[in-house]
PDB file of C-alpha atoms in Angstrom:
ATOM      1  CA  UNK X 222       5.968  -7.266 -46.071  1.00  0.00           C
ATOM      2  CA  UNK X 223       1.985  -7.131 -45.254  1.00  0.00           C
ATOM      3  CA  UNK X 224       0.991  -8.524 -41.969  1.00  0.00           C
ATOM      4  CA  UNK X 225      -0.904 -11.768 -41.902  1.00  0.00           C
ATOM      5  CA  UNK X 226      -4.075 -11.107 -39.603  1.00  0.00           C
ATOM      6  CA  UNK X 227      -6.457 -13.490 -37.906  1.00  0.00           C
ATOM      7  CA  UNK X 228      -8.140 -10.424 -36.814  1.00  0.00           C
ATOM      8  CA  UNK X 229      -7.965  -6.620 -37.655  1.00  0.00           C
ATOM      9  CA  UNK X 230      -5.291  -5.037 -35.774  1.00  0.00           C
ATOM     10  CA  UNK X 231      -4.941  -1.432 -34.472  1.00  0.00           C
ATOM     11  CA  UNK X 232      -1.996   0.465 -33.836  1.00  0.00           C
ATOM     12  CA  UNK X 233      -2.272   3.189 -31.396  1.00  0.00           C
ATOM     13  CA  UNK X 234      -0.498   5.924 -29.484  1.00  0.00           C
ATOM     14  CA  UNK X 235      -1.228   8.074 -26.895  1.00  0.00           C
ATOM     15  CA  UNK X 236      -0.454  11.375 -25.699  1.00  0.00           C
ATOM     16  CA  UNK X 237      -0.813  12.208 -21.907  1.00  0.00           C
ATOM     17  CA  UNK X 238      -0.577  14.626 -18.948  1.00  0.00           C
ATOM     18  CA  UNK X 239       2.535  12.767 -17.638  1.00  0.00           C
ATOM     19  CA  UNK X 240       3.718   9.001 -17.075  1.00  0.00           C
ATOM     20  CA  UNK X 241       2.253   7.811 -13.846  1.00  0.00           C
ATOM     21  CA  UNK X 242      -0.148   5.188 -15.101  1.00  0.00           C
ATOM     22  CA  UNK X 243      -2.294   5.579 -11.894  1.00  0.00           C
ATOM     23  CA  UNK X 244      -2.837   9.274 -12.103  1.00  0.00           C
ATOM     24  CA  UNK X 245      -2.157  10.667 -15.486  1.00  0.00           C
ATOM     25  CA  UNK X 246      -4.477  11.090 -18.182  1.00  0.00           C
ATOM     26  CA  UNK X 247      -5.156  10.774 -21.812  1.00  0.00           C
ATOM     27  CA  UNK X 248      -5.044  14.342 -23.974  1.00  0.00           C
ATOM     28  CA  UNK X 249      -4.800  12.802 -27.344  1.00  0.00           C
ATOM     29  CA  UNK X 250      -5.251   9.192 -28.762  1.00  0.00           C
ATOM     30  CA  UNK X 251      -4.103   8.166 -32.523  1.00  0.00           C
ATOM     31  CA  UNK X 252      -5.717   4.796 -33.690  1.00  0.00           C
ATOM     32  CA  UNK X 253      -4.672   3.374 -37.327  1.00  0.00           C
ATOM     33  CA  UNK X 254      -6.753   0.267 -37.587  1.00  0.00           C
ATOM     34  CA  UNK X 255      -5.616  -2.393 -40.202  1.00  0.00           C
ATOM     35  CA  UNK X 256      -8.735  -4.547 -41.554  1.00  0.00           C
ATOM     36  CA  UNK X 257      -8.261  -8.082 -42.715  1.00  0.00           C
ATOM     37  CA  UNK X 258      -8.295  -6.623 -46.424  1.00  0.00           C
ATOM     38  CA  UNK X 259      -5.543  -4.467 -45.889  1.00  0.00           C
ATOM     39  CA  UNK X 260      -7.646  -1.618 -45.933  1.00  0.00           C
ATOM     40  CA  UNK X 261      -6.904   1.275 -43.368  1.00  0.00           C
ATOM     41  CA  UNK X 262      -9.200   3.338 -41.034  1.00  0.00           C
ATOM     42  CA  UNK X 263      -7.160   6.396 -39.325  1.00  0.00           C
ATOM     43  CA  UNK X 264      -8.925   8.166 -36.265  1.00  0.00           C
ATOM     44  CA  UNK X 265      -7.317  10.907 -34.065  1.00  0.00           C
ATOM     45  CA  UNK X 266      -8.859  12.342 -31.025  1.00  0.00           C
ATOM     46  CA  UNK X 267      -8.222  15.398 -28.629  1.00  0.00           C
ATOM     47  CA  UNK X 268      -9.155  14.356 -25.276  1.00  0.00           C
ATOM     48  CA  UNK X 269     -10.243  16.479 -22.334  1.00  0.00           C
ATOM     49  CA  UNK X 270      -8.129  15.132 -19.365  1.00  0.00           C
ATOM     50  CA  UNK X 271     -10.413  16.669 -16.586  1.00  0.00           C
ATOM     51  CA  UNK X 272      -7.035  18.111 -15.027  1.00  0.00           C
ATOM     52  CA  UNK X 273      -4.395  20.662 -15.802  1.00  0.00           C
ATOM     53  CA  UNK X 274      -1.657  19.316 -18.229  1.00  0.00           C
ATOM     54  CA  UNK X 275       1.751  20.540 -16.892  1.00  0.00           C
ATOM     55  CA  UNK X 276       3.737  22.889 -18.839  1.00  0.00           C
ATOM     56  CA  UNK X 277       6.555  20.598 -19.015  1.00  0.00           C
ATOM     57  CA  UNK X 278       4.613  18.154 -20.637  1.00  0.00           C
ATOM     58  CA  UNK X 279       2.662  20.184 -23.042  1.00  0.00           C
ATOM     59  CA  UNK X 280       6.067  21.613 -24.417  1.00  0.00           C
ATOM     60  CA  UNK X 281       6.913  17.672 -25.114  1.00  0.00           C
ATOM     61  CA  UNK X 282       3.703  16.968 -27.346  1.00  0.00           C
ATOM     62  CA  UNK X 283       2.613  20.337 -27.917  1.00  0.00           C
ATOM     63  CA  UNK X 284      -1.014  20.032 -26.457  1.00  0.00           C
ATOM     64  CA  UNK X 285      -1.961  22.552 -24.054  1.00  0.00           C
ATOM     65  CA  UNK X 286      -5.209  23.111 -21.886  1.00  0.00           C
ATOM     66  CA  UNK X 287      -6.684  25.514 -24.393  1.00  0.00           C
ATOM     67  CA  UNK X 288      -6.413  23.044 -27.078  1.00  0.00           C
ATOM     68  CA  UNK X 289      -8.445  20.286 -25.067  1.00  0.00           C
ATOM     69  CA  UNK X 290     -10.857  22.410 -23.032  1.00  0.00           C
ATOM     70  CA  UNK X 291     -13.938  21.882 -25.367  1.00  0.00           C
ATOM     71  CA  UNK X 292     -12.743  18.021 -26.462  1.00  0.00           C
ATOM     72  CA  UNK X 293     -14.865  15.278 -25.196  1.00  0.00           C
ATOM     73  CA  UNK X 294     -13.665  13.528 -21.878  1.00  0.00           C
ATOM     74  CA  UNK X 295     -12.718  10.059 -21.997  1.00  0.00           C
ATOM     75  CA  UNK X 296     -15.805   8.699 -20.764  1.00  0.00           C
ATOM     76  CA  UNK X 297     -17.634  10.473 -23.160  1.00  0.00           C
ATOM     77  CA  UNK X 298     -15.386   8.952 -25.852  1.00  0.00           C
ATOM     78  CA  UNK X 299     -15.065   5.649 -24.638  1.00  0.00           C
ATOM     79  CA  UNK X 300     -17.817   3.961 -26.408  1.00  0.00           C
ATOM     80  CA  UNK X 301     -16.752   5.209 -29.624  1.00  0.00           C
ATOM     81  CA  UNK X 302     -13.106   3.735 -29.094  1.00  0.00           C
ATOM     82  CA  UNK X 303     -14.812   0.612 -28.046  1.00  0.00           C
ATOM     83  CA  UNK X 304     -16.455   0.405 -31.140  1.00  0.00           C
ATOM     84  CA  UNK X 305     -13.196   0.968 -33.289  1.00  0.00           C
ATOM     85  CA  UNK X 306     -11.311  -1.580 -31.129  1.00  0.00           C
ATOM     86  CA  UNK X 307     -13.699  -4.354 -30.677  1.00  0.00           C
ATOM     87  CA  UNK X 308     -12.307  -7.721 -31.886  1.00  0.00           C
ATOM     88  CA  UNK X 309      -8.876  -6.138 -32.745  1.00  0.00           C
ATOM     89  CA  UNK X 310      -5.534  -6.943 -31.774  1.00  0.00           C
ATOM     90  CA  UNK X 311      -3.328  -4.056 -30.404  1.00  0.00           C
ATOM     91  CA  UNK X 312      -0.008  -2.760 -31.271  1.00  0.00           C
ATOM     92  CA  UNK X 313       2.105   0.039 -30.507  1.00  0.00           C
ATOM     93  CA  UNK X 314       5.646   1.388 -29.499  1.00  0.00           C
ATOM     94  CA  UNK X 315       6.373   0.992 -26.112  1.00  0.00           C
ATOM     95  CA  UNK X 316       2.581   0.203 -25.605  1.00  0.00           C
ATOM     96  CA  UNK X 317       2.911  -2.812 -23.260  1.00  0.00           C
ATOM     97  CA  UNK X 318       4.573  -0.935 -20.715  1.00  0.00           C
ATOM     98  CA  UNK X 319       2.732   2.379 -20.940  1.00  0.00           C
ATOM     99  CA  UNK X 320      -0.156   2.804 -23.626  1.00  0.00           C
ATOM    100  CA  UNK X 321      -1.822  -0.267 -22.882  1.00  0.00           C
ATOM    101  CA  UNK X 322      -1.778  -0.006 -18.812  1.00  0.00           C
ATOM    102  CA  UNK X 323      -2.920   3.664 -19.264  1.00  0.00           C
ATOM    103  CA  UNK X 324      -5.579   2.988 -21.750  1.00  0.00           C
ATOM    104  CA  UNK X 325      -6.984   0.003 -19.362  1.00  0.00           C
ATOM    105  CA  UNK X 326      -6.815   2.440 -16.488  1.00  0.00           C
ATOM    106  CA  UNK X 327      -9.127   4.853 -18.468  1.00  0.00           C
ATOM    107  CA  UNK X 328     -11.748   2.633 -19.473  1.00  0.00           C
ATOM    108  CA  UNK X 329     -11.955   1.437 -15.616  1.00  0.00           C
ATOM    109  CA  UNK X 330     -12.063   5.088 -14.667  1.00  0.00           C
ATOM    110  CA  UNK X 331     -14.787   5.734 -16.895  1.00  0.00           C
ATOM    111  CA  UNK X 332     -16.537   2.258 -15.671  1.00  0.00           C
ATOM    112  CA  UNK X 333     -16.591   1.098 -19.242  1.00  0.00           C
ATOM    113  CA  UNK X 334     -16.781  -2.677 -19.580  1.00  0.00           C
ATOM    114  CA  UNK X 335     -14.170  -3.337 -22.120  1.00  0.00           C
ATOM    115  CA  UNK X 336     -12.007  -6.553 -21.503  1.00  0.00           C
ATOM    116  CA  UNK X 337      -8.582  -5.539 -22.767  1.00  0.00           C
ATOM    117  CA  UNK X 338      -6.999  -9.136 -21.836  1.00  0.00           C
ATOM    118  CA  UNK X 339      -9.065 -10.607 -24.659  1.00  0.00           C
ATOM    119  CA  UNK X 340      -6.582  -8.936 -27.100  1.00  0.00           C
ATOM    120  CA  UNK X 341      -3.300  -9.849 -28.178  1.00  0.00           C
ATOM    121  CA  UNK X 342      -0.712  -7.009 -27.975  1.00  0.00           C
ATOM    122  CA  UNK X 343       2.302  -6.706 -30.255  1.00  0.00           C
ATOM    123  CA  UNK X 344       4.970  -3.830 -28.796  1.00  0.00           C
ATOM    124  CA  UNK X 345       7.198  -2.743 -31.747  1.00  0.00           C
ATOM    125  CA  UNK X 346       9.621  -1.108 -29.430  1.00  0.00           C
ATOM    126  CA  UNK X 347      10.278  -4.559 -27.627  1.00  0.00           C
ATOM    127  CA  UNK X 348      11.057  -6.029 -31.028  1.00  0.00           C
ATOM    128  CA  UNK X 349      13.147  -3.381 -31.889  1.00  0.00           C
ATOM    129  CA  UNK X 350      15.095  -3.470 -28.497  1.00  0.00           C
ATOM    130  CA  UNK X 351      15.415  -6.962 -28.943  1.00  0.00           C
ATOM    131  CA  UNK X 352      16.998  -6.608 -32.343  1.00  0.00           C
ATOM    132  CA  UNK X 353      18.499  -3.489 -32.349  1.00  0.00           C
ATOM    133  CA  UNK X 354      18.014  -1.423 -28.987  1.00  0.00           C
ATOM    134  CA  UNK X 355      17.109   2.204 -30.031  1.00  0.00           C
ATOM    135  CA  UNK X 356      14.329   4.841 -30.321  1.00  0.00           C
ATOM    136  CA  UNK X 357      11.163   5.173 -32.472  1.00  0.00           C
ATOM    137  CA  UNK X 358      13.212   7.824 -34.221  1.00  0.00           C
ATOM    138  CA  UNK X 359      16.110   5.777 -34.941  1.00  0.00           C
ATOM    139  CA  UNK X 360      13.916   2.708 -35.866  1.00  0.00           C
ATOM    140  CA  UNK X 361      12.076   4.682 -38.220  1.00  0.00           C
ATOM    141  CA  UNK X 362      15.485   5.765 -40.007  1.00  0.00           C
ATOM    142  CA  UNK X 363      16.750   2.465 -39.954  1.00  0.00           C
ATOM    143  CA  UNK X 364      13.984   0.382 -41.059  1.00  0.00           C
ATOM    144  CA  UNK X 365      12.371   2.711 -43.300  1.00  0.00           C
ATOM    145  CA  UNK X 366      15.060   5.077 -44.320  1.00  0.00           C
ATOM    146  CA  UNK X 367      12.879   7.998 -43.549  1.00  0.00           C
ATOM    147  CA  UNK X 368      13.541  10.686 -40.964  1.00  0.00           C
ATOM    148  CA  UNK X 369      10.366  11.200 -38.720  1.00  0.00           C
ATOM    149  CA  UNK X 370       9.030  14.484 -38.685  1.00  0.00           C
ATOM    150  CA  UNK X 371       6.591  15.795 -36.155  1.00  0.00           C
ATOM    151  CA  UNK X 372       8.042  13.358 -33.595  1.00  0.00           C
ATOM    152  CA  UNK X 373       5.605  13.046 -30.295  1.00  0.00           C
ATOM    153  CA  UNK X 374       2.742  13.764 -32.418  1.00  0.00           C
ATOM    154  CA  UNK X 375       0.363  11.054 -31.797  1.00  0.00           C
ATOM    155  CA  UNK X 376      -0.606  10.402 -35.333  1.00  0.00           C
ATOM    156  CA  UNK X 377       2.838  10.603 -36.855  1.00  0.00           C
ATOM    157  CA  UNK X 378       4.163   8.109 -34.076  1.00  0.00           C
ATOM    158  CA  UNK X 379       1.230   5.597 -34.726  1.00  0.00           C
ATOM    159  CA  UNK X 380       1.828   5.384 -38.635  1.00  0.00           C
ATOM    160  CA  UNK X 381       5.730   5.263 -38.201  1.00  0.00           C
ATOM    161  CA  UNK X 382       5.241   2.371 -35.615  1.00  0.00           C
ATOM    162  CA  UNK X 383       3.242   0.505 -38.319  1.00  0.00           C
ATOM    163  CA  UNK X 384       5.618   0.902 -40.938  1.00  0.00           C
ATOM    164  CA  UNK X 385       8.672  -0.335 -38.868  1.00  0.00           C
ATOM    165  CA  UNK X 386       6.621  -3.540 -37.745  1.00  0.00           C
ATOM    166  CA  UNK X 387       6.208  -4.123 -41.462  1.00  0.00           C
ATOM    167  CA  UNK X 388       9.974  -3.512 -42.385  1.00  0.00           C
ATOM    168  CA  UNK X 389      10.838  -5.713 -39.281  1.00  0.00           C
ATOM    169  CA  UNK X 390       8.819  -8.482 -40.600  1.00  0.00           C
ATOM    170  CA  UNK X 391      10.560  -8.074 -44.020  1.00  0.00           C
ATOM    171  CA  UNK X 392      14.379  -7.836 -42.499  1.00  0.00           C
ATOM    172  CA  UNK X 393      14.251 -10.561 -39.825  1.00  0.00           C
ATOM    173  CA  UNK X 394      13.687 -14.165 -41.209  1.00  0.00           C
ATOM    174  CA  UNK X 395      13.471 -15.476 -37.534  1.00  0.00           C
ATOM    175  CA  UNK X 396      10.001 -13.235 -36.794  1.00  0.00           C
ATOM    176  CA  UNK X 397       6.871 -14.989 -37.869  1.00  0.00           C
ATOM    177  CA  UNK X 398       4.199 -12.929 -39.808  1.00  0.00           C
ATOM    178  CA  UNK X 399       1.649 -13.607 -37.082  1.00  0.00           C
ATOM    179  CA  UNK X 400       0.085 -11.699 -34.348  1.00  0.00           C
ATOM    180  CA  UNK X 401       0.434 -14.635 -31.918  1.00  0.00           C
ATOM    181  CA  UNK X 402       4.091 -15.073 -32.466  1.00  0.00           C
ATOM    182  CA  UNK X 403       4.704 -11.149 -32.199  1.00  0.00           C
ATOM    183  CA  UNK X 404       2.379 -11.010 -29.111  1.00  0.00           C
ATOM    184  CA  UNK X 405       4.670 -13.492 -27.517  1.00  0.00           C
ATOM    185  CA  UNK X 406       8.073 -12.126 -28.779  1.00  0.00           C
ATOM    186  CA  UNK X 407       6.988  -8.403 -27.764  1.00  0.00           C
ATOM    187  CA  UNK X 408       6.559  -9.525 -24.235  1.00  0.00           C
ATOM    188  CA  UNK X 409       9.560  -9.833 -21.451  1.00  0.00           C
ATOM    189  CA  UNK X 410       7.122 -11.270 -19.228  1.00  0.00           C
ATOM    190  CA  UNK X 411       3.619 -13.217 -19.192  1.00  0.00           C
ATOM    191  CA  UNK X 412       1.967 -10.499 -17.353  1.00  0.00           C
ATOM    192  CA  UNK X 413      -1.252 -11.056 -15.335  1.00  0.00           C
ATOM    193  CA  UNK X 414      -2.006  -7.365 -15.080  1.00  0.00           C
ATOM    194  CA  UNK X 415      -0.501  -4.753 -17.643  1.00  0.00           C
ATOM    195  CA  UNK X 416       2.559  -3.412 -15.884  1.00  0.00           C
ATOM    196  CA  UNK X 417       3.820  -6.418 -14.689  1.00  0.00           C
ATOM    197  CA  UNK X 418       3.409  -6.210 -10.796  1.00  0.00           C
ATOM    198  CA  UNK X 419       1.716  -9.967 -10.915  1.00  0.00           C
ATOM    199  CA  UNK X 420       2.862 -12.421 -13.667  1.00  0.00           C
ATOM    200  CA  UNK X 421       2.282 -16.179 -14.555  1.00  0.00           C
ATOM    201  CA  UNK X 422       5.120 -18.324 -13.406  1.00  0.00           C
ATOM    202  CA  UNK X 423       6.140 -21.259 -15.610  1.00  0.00           C
ATOM    203  CA  UNK X 424       3.005 -23.205 -13.997  1.00  0.00           C
ATOM    204  CA  UNK X 425       0.645 -20.637 -15.079  1.00  0.00           C
ATOM    205  CA  UNK X 426       0.280 -19.605 -11.447  1.00  0.00           C
ATOM    206  CA  UNK X 427      -0.058 -15.850 -10.442  1.00  0.00           C
ATOM    207  CA  UNK X 428       2.994 -14.562  -8.620  1.00  0.00           C
ATOM    208  CA  UNK X 429       4.213 -11.308  -7.553  1.00  0.00           C
ATOM    209  CA  UNK X 430       6.810  -9.588  -9.481  1.00  0.00           C
ATOM    210  CA  UNK X 431       8.005  -6.980  -6.772  1.00  0.00           C
ATOM    211  CA  UNK X 432       8.510  -6.305  -3.172  1.00  0.00           C
ATOM    212  CA  UNK X 433       9.052  -8.617  -0.439  1.00  0.00           C
ATOM    213  CA  UNK X 434       7.066 -11.160  -1.970  1.00  0.00           C
ATOM    214  CA  UNK X 435       8.681 -11.093  -5.461  1.00  0.00           C
ATOM    215  CA  UNK X 436       8.230 -14.527  -6.991  1.00  0.00           C
ATOM    216  CA  UNK X 437       5.628 -16.070  -4.343  1.00  0.00           C
ATOM    217  CA  UNK X 438       2.292 -17.020  -5.036  1.00  0.00           C
ATOM    218  CA  UNK X 439      -0.514 -14.393  -5.120  1.00  0.00           C
ATOM    219  CA  UNK X 440      -2.899 -17.070  -3.800  1.00  0.00           C
ATOM    220  CA  UNK X 441      -0.433 -18.249  -1.149  1.00  0.00           C
ATOM    221  CA  UNK X 442       0.406 -14.602   0.044  1.00  0.00           C
ATOM    222  CA  UNK X 443      -3.338 -13.455   0.300  1.00  0.00           C
ATOM    223  CA  UNK X 444      -3.939 -16.396   2.713  1.00  0.00           C
ATOM    224  CA  UNK X 445      -0.757 -16.231   4.783  1.00  0.00           C
ATOM    225  CA  UNK X 446      -0.777 -12.258   4.833  1.00  0.00           C
ATOM    226  CA  UNK X 447      -4.450 -11.138   4.265  1.00  0.00           C
ATOM    227  CA  UNK X 448      -3.147  -7.523   5.185  1.00  0.00           C
ATOM    228  CA  UNK X 449      -1.002  -7.192   2.131  1.00  0.00           C
ATOM    229  CA  UNK X 450      -4.264  -7.104   0.029  1.00  0.00           C
ATOM    230  CA  UNK X 451      -5.641  -4.303   2.000  1.00  0.00           C
ATOM    231  CA  UNK X 452      -2.195  -2.578   1.675  1.00  0.00           C
ATOM    232  CA  UNK X 453      -1.999  -2.927  -2.170  1.00  0.00           C
ATOM    233  CA  UNK X 454      -5.787  -1.773  -2.606  1.00  0.00           C
ATOM    234  CA  UNK X 455      -4.865   1.481  -0.643  1.00  0.00           C
ATOM    235  CA  UNK X 456      -1.699   2.102  -2.295  1.00  0.00           C
ATOM    236  CA  UNK X 457      -0.527   3.799  -5.565  1.00  0.00           C
ATOM    237  CA  UNK X 458      -1.296   0.637  -7.995  1.00  0.00           C
ATOM    238  CA  UNK X 459      -2.984   0.797 -11.104  1.00  0.00           C
ATOM    239  CA  UNK X 460      -6.878   0.150 -10.975  1.00  0.00           C
ATOM    240  CA  UNK X 461      -6.151  -2.934 -13.617  1.00  0.00           C
ATOM    241  CA  UNK X 462      -3.998  -4.167 -10.942  1.00  0.00           C
ATOM    242  CA  UNK X 463      -6.205  -4.036  -8.244  1.00  0.00           C
ATOM    243  CA  UNK X 464      -8.890  -5.552 -10.274  1.00  0.00           C
ATOM    244  CA  UNK X 465      -6.609  -8.614 -11.006  1.00  0.00           C
ATOM    245  CA  UNK X 466      -5.468  -9.203  -7.440  1.00  0.00           C
ATOM    246  CA  UNK X 467      -9.328  -9.011  -6.214  1.00  0.00           C
ATOM    247  CA  UNK X 468     -10.017 -11.473  -8.936  1.00  0.00           C
ATOM    248  CA  UNK X 469      -7.538 -13.872  -7.442  1.00  0.00           C
ATOM    249  CA  UNK X 470      -8.859 -13.170  -3.863  1.00  0.00           C
ATOM    250  CA  UNK X 471     -12.540 -13.946  -4.858  1.00  0.00           C
ATOM    251  CA  UNK X 472     -11.528 -17.008  -6.950  1.00  0.00           C
ATOM    252  CA  UNK X 473      -9.593 -18.263  -3.975  1.00  0.00           C
ATOM    253  CA  UNK X 474     -12.439 -17.438  -1.448  1.00  0.00           C
ATOM    254  CA  UNK X 475     -15.121 -19.185  -3.557  1.00  0.00           C
ATOM    255  CA  UNK X 476     -12.813 -22.550  -3.649  1.00  0.00           C
TER     256      UNK X 476
END
């Protein structure tokens, strides 16, 4: 089943130096762009992370320091990526929890003004886990009856993710072929940031989703305990989470 699109959609996958969204960096990004007419554009870039790649990580994805030493940094590559992604919705496998937050961090670190929140996000892994609860390799075998070769290659994983989503739409009648529906269905929470430290409650208000103020209004917490803002800004939170927190603080200040 082909996707019903209102906007082009990009499927993407990252290989990184690790899994810490705040500190780790991208070493490879693969993008498969599906245009409104169904035509495809494929891109794959190595990225110099400007930090050593841990050996244990290189052994997983096969990318070593030597492979990226002459590659562009994310700051050098960022504007090219913006042009590819501009106006597109975004999809991936486990992308809402990892790839999207990390990509947003890289744009902020590079001081590139790219508003990720304007997109709709489809996480194929979330759909899979809600329906079958397995991994990408198993999903590819289950839905497409193919073995996933070169797993942990960003390009192979990206194309497999695209094929799995189309097969999911064929298999499950309850899934609507609309990016709006898939965006909602593949989200467990209505996140205000990307990693879900701040979410929206049923009233559309931002609330903390962790720690001693879990479930409490961000505005009210910042008013009653202003030191909490400073603690978060100094803490090991993603830049995008800090940006959302600051926007809420300034919005409340300007009321």
